[in-house]
Amino acid sequence: MRLAKDLDVEGKRVLVRSDLNVPVTDGVVGDDGRIRASVPLLRDLLDRGALPVVTAHLGRPKGSPDPAFSLAPVATRLEQLLGAPVVAAADVVGDSAAKAVADQQPGSVVLLENVRFEAAETSKDDAERGALADRLAGFADLYVDDAFGAVHRKHASVYDVAQRLPHAAGPLVATEVDVLKRLTEDPARPYAVVLGGSKVSDKLTVIEALLPKVDSLLVGGGMCFTFLKAQGHEVGASLLEEDQLETCRAFLETGKVVLPVDVVAAERFAADAAHDVVPVEEIPSDRMGLDIGPRSVELFRDALAGARTVFWNGPMGVFEMAPYAEGTRGVAEAVASLDGALTVVGGGDSAAAVRALGIDESRFTHISTGGGASLEYLEGKALPGLTVLED
Ligand code: ADP
Ligand code: MG
């Protein structure tokens, strides 16, 4: 894979696929981690005299322009973080985009509007995607993909455009691939994986792929209740996927799965609901588990002690509500405190949790910007956006 830093970019237009998919509410950017992460490549390109034209998506608009998903607020934030002018086009490949590119001044960046405003971006039809990719490619001499979070998508701005221009991987893609390789090829042992989040079914394939490779798999979050039920516990009104019980039983038979021993059981899915810590043997039938309890945090910390490779994906509880954030905080602290270990945080919500809980990001070896893409990589799938960069 060629790297962006090895391209001769002086005076060239470079189409950059960035991951700027951040939460935006009423035109205000929330957690701007992904915008921050996209700055180093753009800074480097500007410093080397290139004219960066950025394409990116935001949320899931339905293939047509929708102001709620406009990248305009992102352009404002990017301009502040980059300290250089960012000209936001009002369309993806229309007159506004063409004019912004034609008028682009050295030292400035053009940000095209949300690429998913074009239905062709995500089309299953090669010709439709190709037509959009032709127009995107027409804006540039070179293509750099810095959007690891999108490399598992066969989309026009990720896959097809790379076939049309000399291409390279940006630093985010290169770093992600390096780290994920270290997790899959000959990881230093002991190797522990911590999984949480809401659904077992979302993460079944990754569990299947990782179990043979890891020494232990610690399970928290909403998905732990299907495991606890499979182990014979009653889980009350907690999240439960009945159809995954058999699969969870099989996972338990490996002897590598570590489950919580206590949980925070709440009357309702609400921050102000009555809640108590209960052992997993005693979850009341009318309560739902919204976090792992303090004894479980201790157990997980002990299970992680001495690990040399750790991959953590998925919050341990509903960290968005303060009463159910302590499990995630405790496990994040335990992972962050490991000395000399490779510690990787994957998953959009997990990365957001680290930031929301105020845990210093530099205490982890790497925080992945791409949730689904990292999981698919770990599952051993071929990712179209990477394959296309390799040739
Ligand atoms: P990631 O984005 O890091 O891969 P997921 O998307 O799989 O993580 O899961 C994150 C969500 O899981 C969070 O919004 C969190 O509130 C939710 N969650 C965690 N624990 C529970 C639980 N016990 N019950 C319901 N939802 C939970
Ligand atoms: Mg998520």
Coordinates of N, CA and C in Angstrom, one line a residue, residues 42-214:
L42 N -4.5 16.7 6.2 CA -4.8 17.9 5.5 C -3.7 19.0 5.7
R43 N -3.2 19.1 7.0 CA -2.1 20.0 7.3 C -0.9 19.7 6.5
D44 N -0.5 18.4 6.4 CA 0.6 17.9 5.7 C 0.5 18.2 4.2
L45 N -0.7 18.0 3.6 CA -0.9 18.2 2.2 C -0.7 19.7 1.9
L46 N -1.3 20.6 2.8 CA -1.2 22.0 2.6 C 0.2 22.5 2.7
D47 N 0.9 21.9 3.7 CA 2.4 22.3 3.9 C 3.2 21.9 2.7
R48 N 2.8 20.9 2.0 CA 3.5 20.4 0.8 C 3.0 21.0 -0.5
G49 N 2.2 22.0 -0.4 CA 1.7 22.8 -1.6 C 0.6 22.1 -2.4
A50 N -0.1 21.1 -1.8 CA -1.2 20.5 -2.5 C -2.5 21.3 -2.3
L51 N -3.5 21.0 -3.2 CA -4.8 21.6 -3.1 C -5.8 20.4 -2.7
P52 N -6.0 20.3 -1.4 CA -6.9 19.2 -1.0 C -8.4 19.5 -1.2
V53 N -9.0 18.5 -1.8 CA -10.5 18.6 -2.0 C -11.0 17.4 -1.2
V54 N -11.8 17.7 -0.2 CA -12.2 16.6 0.7 C -13.6 16.2 0.4
T55 N -13.8 14.8 0.4 CA -15.1 14.3 0.3 C -15.4 13.4 1.5
A56 N -16.6 13.4 2.0 CA -16.9 12.7 3.3 C -18.5 12.5 3.4
H57 N -18.9 11.6 4.3 CA -20.3 11.5 4.5 C -20.6 11.9 5.9
L58 N -21.9 12.2 6.2 CA -22.4 12.5 7.5 C -23.7 11.8 7.7
G59 N -23.8 10.9 8.6 CA -25.1 10.2 8.9 C -25.6 9.4 7.7
R60 N -26.9 9.2 7.7 CA -27.5 8.4 6.7 C -28.6 9.1 6.0
P61 N -28.3 10.1 5.2 CA -29.4 10.8 4.4 C -29.9 9.8 3.4
K62 N -31.0 10.0 2.8 CA -31.6 9.0 1.9 C -31.3 9.2 0.5
G63 N -30.0 9.5 0.2 CA -29.6 9.6 -1.2 C -30.0 10.9 -1.9
S64 N -30.4 11.9 -1.1 CA -30.8 13.3 -1.7 C -30.4 14.3 -0.6
P65 N -30.3 15.6 -1.1 CA -29.9 16.6 -0.1 C -30.8 16.7 1.1
D66 N -30.3 16.8 2.3 CA -31.1 17.0 3.5 C -30.3 17.8 4.5
P67 N -30.8 19.1 4.7 CA -30.0 20.0 5.5 C -29.6 19.5 6.9
A68 N -30.4 18.5 7.4 CA -30.0 17.9 8.7 C -28.7 17.2 8.7
F69 N -28.3 16.8 7.5 CA -27.0 16.0 7.3 C -26.0 16.8 6.6
S70 N -26.1 18.1 6.5 CA -25.1 18.9 5.8 C -23.8 18.9 6.5
L71 N -22.7 19.0 5.7 CA -21.4 19.1 6.3 C -21.0 20.5 6.6
A72 N -21.8 21.5 6.4 CA -21.5 22.9 6.6 C -21.0 23.1 8.0
P73 N -21.7 22.6 9.1 CA -21.1 22.8 10.4 C -19.8 22.2 10.7
V74 N -19.5 21.1 10.0 CA -18.2 20.4 10.1 C -17.1 21.3 9.4
A75 N -17.5 21.9 8.3 CA -16.5 22.8 7.6 C -16.1 23.9 8.6
T76 N -17.0 24.5 9.3 CA -16.7 25.5 10.3 C -15.7 25.0 11.4
R77 N -16.0 23.8 11.9 CA -15.2 23.3 13.0 C -13.8 22.9 12.4
L78 N -13.8 22.3 11.2 CA -12.5 21.9 10.5 C -11.6 23.1 10.3
E79 N -12.2 24.2 9.9 CA -11.5 25.5 9.7 C -10.8 25.9 10.9
Q80 N -11.5 25.8 12.1 CA -10.9 26.2 13.4 C -9.8 25.3 13.7
L81 N -10.0 24.0 13.5 CA -9.0 23.1 14.0 C -7.7 23.1 13.1
L82 N -8.0 23.3 11.8 CA -6.9 23.3 10.8 C -6.2 24.6 10.7
G83 N -6.9 25.7 11.1 CA -6.2 27.0 11.0 C -6.0 27.4 9.6
A84 N -6.8 27.0 8.6 CA -6.7 27.4 7.2 C -8.1 27.5 6.7
P85 N -8.3 28.3 5.6 CA -9.7 28.4 5.1 C -10.2 27.1 4.6
V86 N -11.5 26.8 4.9 CA -12.2 25.6 4.4 C -13.4 26.1 3.6
V87 N -13.5 25.9 2.3 CA -14.6 26.4 1.5 C -15.6 25.2 1.4
A88 N -16.8 25.4 1.9 CA -17.8 24.3 1.9 C -18.6 24.5 0.6
A89 N -18.6 23.5 -0.3 CA -19.4 23.5 -1.5 C -20.9 23.1 -1.0
A90 N -21.8 23.6 -1.8 CA -23.2 23.4 -1.5 C -23.8 22.1 -2.1
D91 N -22.9 21.4 -2.9 CA -23.3 20.1 -3.5 C -22.1 19.2 -3.6
V92 N -22.3 18.0 -4.1 CA -21.2 17.0 -4.1 C -20.4 17.1 -5.4
V93 N -21.0 17.1 -6.5 CA -20.3 17.2 -7.8 C -21.0 18.1 -8.7
G94 N -21.8 19.0 -8.2 CA -22.6 20.0 -9.0 C -21.8 21.2 -9.3
D95 N -22.6 22.3 -9.7 CA -22.0 23.6 -10.1 C -21.2 24.2 -8.9
S96 N -21.8 24.1 -7.7 CA -21.1 24.7 -6.5 C -19.8 24.0 -6.3
A97 N -19.7 22.7 -6.3 CA -18.5 22.0 -6.1 C -17.5 22.3 -7.2
A98 N -17.9 22.3 -8.5 CA -17.0 22.6 -9.6 C -16.4 24.0 -9.4
K99 N -17.2 25.0 -9.0 CA -16.8 26.3 -8.9 C -15.8 26.4 -7.7
A100 N -16.1 25.8 -6.6 CA -15.2 25.8 -5.4 C -13.8 25.2 -5.8
V101 N -13.8 24.2 -6.6 CA -12.6 23.5 -7.0 C -11.8 24.4 -7.9
A102 N -12.6 25.0 -8.9 CA -11.9 25.9 -9.9 C -11.3 27.1 -9.3
D103 N -11.9 27.6 -8.2 CA -11.5 28.9 -7.6 C -10.5 28.6 -6.4
Q104 N -10.2 27.3 -6.1 CA -9.5 27.0 -4.9 C -8.1 27.7 -4.9
Q105 N -7.8 28.4 -3.7 CA -6.6 29.1 -3.5 C -5.6 28.2 -2.8
P106 N -4.3 28.3 -3.1 CA -3.3 27.5 -2.4 C -3.4 27.9 -0.9
G107 N -3.2 26.9 0.0 CA -3.4 27.1 1.4 C -4.8 26.9 1.9
S108 N -5.7 26.6 1.0 CA -7.1 26.4 1.4 C -7.6 25.0 1.1
V109 N -8.7 24.6 1.7 CA -9.2 23.3 1.5 C -10.6 23.4 1.0
V110 N -11.0 22.6 0.0 CA -12.4 22.6 -0.4 C -13.1 21.3 0.2
L111 N -14.3 21.5 0.9 CA -15.0 20.4 1.4 C -16.3 20.2 0.6
L112 N -16.4 19.1 -0.1 CA -17.6 18.9 -0.9 C -18.7 18.5 0.1
E113 N -20.0 18.7 -0.3 CA -21.1 18.4 0.5 C -21.2 16.9 0.7
N114 N -21.9 16.5 1.7 CA -22.2 15.1 2.1 C -22.3 14.2 0.9
V115 N -21.4 13.3 0.7 CA -21.4 12.5 -0.5 C -22.6 11.6 -0.6
R116 N -23.2 11.3 0.6 CA -24.4 10.5 0.5 C -25.7 11.2 0.1
F117 N -25.5 12.5 -0.2 CA -26.6 13.3 -0.8 C -26.8 12.7 -2.3
E118 N -25.8 12.0 -2.8 CA -25.9 11.4 -4.1 C -26.2 9.9 -3.9
A119 N -27.3 9.5 -4.4 CA -27.8 8.1 -4.2 C -26.7 7.1 -4.8
A120 N -26.0 7.6 -5.8 CA -25.0 6.7 -6.5 C -23.9 6.3 -5.5
E121 N -23.6 7.1 -4.5 CA -22.5 6.8 -3.6 C -22.6 5.4 -3.0
T122 N -23.8 5.0 -2.6 CA -24.0 3.7 -1.9 C -24.6 2.7 -2.8
S123 N -24.8 3.0 -4.1 CA -25.5 2.1 -5.0 C -24.8 0.8 -5.2
K124 N -25.7 -0.3 -5.4 CA -25.1 -1.6 -5.6 C -24.7 -1.8 -7.1
D125 N -25.1 -0.8 -7.9 CA -24.9 -0.8 -9.3 C -23.5 -0.2 -9.7
D126 N -22.6 -1.0 -10.2 CA -21.3 -0.5 -10.5 C -21.3 0.7 -11.4
A127 N -22.2 0.7 -12.4 CA -22.2 1.8 -13.4 C -22.6 3.1 -12.7
E128 N -23.6 3.0 -11.8 CA -24.1 4.2 -11.1 C -23.0 4.8 -10.2
R129 N -22.4 3.9 -9.5 CA -21.2 4.4 -8.6 C -20.1 4.9 -9.5
G130 N -19.9 4.2 -10.6 CA -18.8 4.6 -11.5 C -19.0 6.1 -12.0
A131 N -20.3 6.4 -12.4 CA -20.6 7.7 -12.9 C -20.2 8.8 -11.9
L132 N -20.6 8.5 -10.6 CA -20.3 9.5 -9.5 C -18.8 9.6 -9.3
A133 N -18.1 8.4 -9.3 CA -16.7 8.3 -9.2 C -15.9 9.1 -10.3
D134 N -16.5 9.0 -11.5 CA -15.9 9.8 -12.6 C -15.9 11.3 -12.3
R135 N -17.0 11.8 -11.8 CA -17.1 13.2 -11.5 C -16.2 13.6 -10.3
L136 N -16.2 12.8 -9.3 CA -15.3 13.1 -8.2 C -13.8 13.1 -8.7
A137 N -13.5 12.1 -9.5 CA -12.1 11.9 -9.9 C -11.7 13.1 -10.8
G138 N -12.7 13.7 -11.5 CA -12.5 14.9 -12.4 C -12.0 16.1 -11.6
F139 N -12.2 16.1 -10.3 CA -11.8 17.2 -9.4 C -10.3 17.1 -9.0
A140 N -9.6 16.0 -9.4 CA -8.3 15.9 -8.8 C -7.3 15.1 -9.6
D141 N -6.0 15.2 -9.2 CA -5.0 14.4 -9.9 C -4.7 13.1 -9.1
L142 N -4.9 13.2 -7.8 CA -4.5 12.0 -7.0 C -5.7 11.8 -6.0
Y143 N -5.7 10.6 -5.4 CA -6.7 10.2 -4.4 C -6.0 9.7 -3.2
V144 N -6.4 10.2 -2.0 CA -5.9 9.6 -0.8 C -7.1 9.2 0.1
D145 N -7.1 8.0 0.6 CA -8.1 7.6 1.5 C -7.6 7.6 2.9
D146 N -8.3 8.5 3.7 CA -7.9 8.6 5.1 C -9.1 8.3 6.0
A147 N -10.1 7.6 5.4 CA -11.3 7.3 6.1 C -11.4 5.8 6.5
F148 N -10.7 5.4 7.5 CA -10.7 4.0 7.8 C -12.1 3.5 8.1
G149 N -12.9 4.4 8.8 CA -14.2 4.0 9.1 C -15.1 3.6 8.0
A150 N -14.7 3.9 6.7 CA -15.5 3.6 5.6 C -14.9 2.5 4.7
V151 N -13.7 2.0 5.0 CA -13.0 1.1 4.1 C -13.8 -0.3 3.9
H152 N -14.7 -0.6 4.7 CA -15.5 -1.8 4.5 C -16.7 -1.6 3.6
R153 N -16.8 -0.4 3.1 CA -17.9 -0.1 2.2 C -17.5 0.0 0.7
K154 N -18.2 -0.7 -0.1 CA -17.9 -0.6 -1.6 C -18.7 0.6 -2.1
H155 N -18.2 1.8 -1.7 CA -18.9 3.0 -2.1 C -18.1 3.8 -3.1
A156 N -18.8 4.7 -3.9 CA -18.1 5.4 -5.0 C -16.9 6.2 -4.4
S157 N -17.0 6.9 -3.3 CA -15.9 7.7 -2.8 C -14.8 6.9 -2.1
V158 N -15.1 5.6 -1.9 CA -14.1 4.8 -1.2 C -13.4 3.8 -2.1
Y159 N -14.2 3.3 -3.0 CA -13.7 2.2 -3.8 C -13.5 2.6 -5.3
D160 N -14.6 3.0 -5.9 CA -14.6 3.3 -7.4 C -13.6 4.4 -7.7
V161 N -13.6 5.4 -6.9 CA -12.7 6.6 -7.2 C -11.2 6.2 -7.2
A162 N -10.9 5.3 -6.3 CA -9.5 4.8 -6.2 C -9.1 4.1 -7.4
Q163 N -10.0 3.5 -8.2 CA -9.7 2.8 -9.4 C -9.4 3.8 -10.5
R164 N -9.8 5.1 -10.3 CA -9.7 6.1 -11.4 C -8.5 7.1 -11.2
L165 N -7.9 7.1 -10.1 CA -6.8 8.0 -9.9 C -5.6 7.3 -9.2
P166 N -4.4 7.8 -9.4 CA -3.3 7.3 -8.6 C -3.6 7.4 -7.2
H167 N -3.4 6.4 -6.3 CA -4.0 6.5 -5.0 C -3.0 6.1 -3.9
A168 N -3.3 6.5 -2.7 CA -2.5 6.1 -1.5 C -3.3 6.1 -0.3
A169 N -2.8 5.5 0.8 CA -3.5 5.5 2.1 C -3.0 6.7 2.9
G170 N -3.9 7.3 3.5 CA -3.6 8.4 4.5 C -3.1 7.8 5.8
P171 N -2.6 8.7 6.7 CA -2.0 8.2 7.9 C -3.0 7.4 8.8
L172 N -4.3 7.8 8.8 CA -5.3 7.1 9.7 C -5.5 5.7 9.2
V173 N -5.6 5.5 7.9 CA -5.8 4.2 7.3 C -4.5 3.4 7.6
A174 N -3.4 4.0 7.3 CA -2.1 3.2 7.5 C -1.9 2.8 9.0
T175 N -2.2 3.7 9.9 CA -2.1 3.3 11.3 C -3.0 2.2 11.8
E176 N -4.3 2.4 11.3 CA -5.3 1.4 11.7 C -4.9 0.0 11.2
V177 N -4.4 0.0 10.0 CA -4.0 -1.3 9.4 C -2.9 -1.9 10.2
D178 N -1.9 -1.1 10.5 CA -0.7 -1.6 11.3 C -1.2 -2.2 12.6
V179 N -2.0 -1.4 13.3 CA -2.5 -1.9 14.6 C -3.3 -3.2 14.5
L180 N -4.2 -3.2 13.6 CA -5.1 -4.3 13.4 C -4.3 -5.6 13.0
K181 N -3.2 -5.4 12.2 CA -2.4 -6.5 11.9 C -1.7 -7.1 13.1
R182 N -1.3 -6.2 14.1 CA -0.7 -6.6 15.3 C -1.7 -7.4 16.1
L183 N -3.0 -7.1 16.0 CA -4.0 -7.9 16.8 C -4.3 -9.2 16.2
T184 N -4.0 -9.4 14.9 CA -4.5 -10.6 14.2 C -3.3 -11.5 13.9
E185 N -2.1 -10.9 13.6 CA -1.0 -11.8 13.3 C 0.0 -11.9 14.5
D186 N 0.0 -13.0 15.1 CA 0.9 -13.3 16.1 C 0.9 -12.2 17.3
P187 N -0.2 -12.0 17.9 CA -0.3 -11.0 19.0 C 0.5 -11.5 20.2
A188 N 1.1 -10.5 21.0 CA 1.8 -10.8 22.2 C 0.8 -11.4 23.2
R189 N 1.2 -12.4 23.9 CA 0.3 -13.0 24.9 C 0.7 -12.8 26.3
P190 N -0.3 -12.8 27.2 CA -1.7 -13.1 27.1 C -2.4 -12.0 26.2
Y191 N -3.4 -12.5 25.5 CA -4.2 -11.6 24.6 C -5.7 -11.7 25.1
A192 N -6.1 -10.5 25.6 CA -7.5 -10.5 26.1 C -8.4 -9.5 25.3
V193 N -9.6 -9.9 25.0 CA -10.5 -9.1 24.3 C -11.7 -8.8 25.3
V194 N -12.1 -7.5 25.3 CA -13.2 -7.0 26.2 C -14.3 -6.6 25.2
L195 N -15.5 -7.2 25.3 CA -16.6 -6.8 24.4 C -17.8 -6.4 25.2
G196 N -18.4 -5.3 24.7 CA -19.6 -4.9 25.4 C -20.6 -4.3 24.3
G197 N -21.3 -3.3 24.6 CA -22.3 -2.8 23.6 C -23.6 -3.5 23.8
S198 N -24.5 -3.2 22.8 CA -25.9 -3.6 23.0 C -26.2 -5.0 22.6
K199 N -25.7 -5.4 21.4 CA -26.2 -6.7 20.9 C -25.2 -7.7 20.7
V200 N -25.5 -9.0 21.1 CA -24.6 -10.1 20.7 C -24.6 -10.3 19.2
S201 N -25.7 -10.2 18.6 CA -25.8 -10.5 17.2 C -24.9 -9.6 16.3
D202 N -24.7 -8.3 16.8 CA -23.8 -7.4 16.0 C -22.4 -8.0 16.0
K203 N -22.1 -8.7 17.1 CA -20.6 -9.0 17.3 C -20.3 -10.5 17.2
L204 N -21.4 -11.3 16.8 CA -21.2 -12.7 16.7 C -20.0 -13.2 15.9
T205 N -19.9 -12.6 14.7 CA -18.9 -13.1 13.8 C -17.5 -12.7 14.3
V206 N -17.4 -11.5 15.0 CA -16.1 -11.1 15.5 C -15.8 -12.0 16.7
I207 N -16.8 -12.4 17.5 CA -16.5 -13.3 18.6 C -16.0 -14.7 18.1
E208 N -16.7 -15.2 17.0 CA -16.3 -16.4 16.4 C -14.9 -16.4 15.9
A209 N -14.5 -15.3 15.3 CA -13.2 -15.1 14.7 C -12.1 -15.0 15.7
L210 N -12.5 -14.3 16.8 CA -11.4 -14.0 17.8 C -11.2 -15.1 18.9
L211 N -12.3 -15.8 19.2 CA -12.2 -16.8 20.3 C -11.0 -17.7 20.2
P212 N -10.8 -18.3 19.0 CA -9.7 -19.2 18.8 C -8.4 -18.5 19.0
K213 N -8.3 -17.2 18.8 CA -7.0 -16.5 18.9 C -6.7 -15.9 20.3
V214 N -7.7 -15.7 21.1 CA -7.5 -15.0 22.4 C -7.3 -16.0 23.5

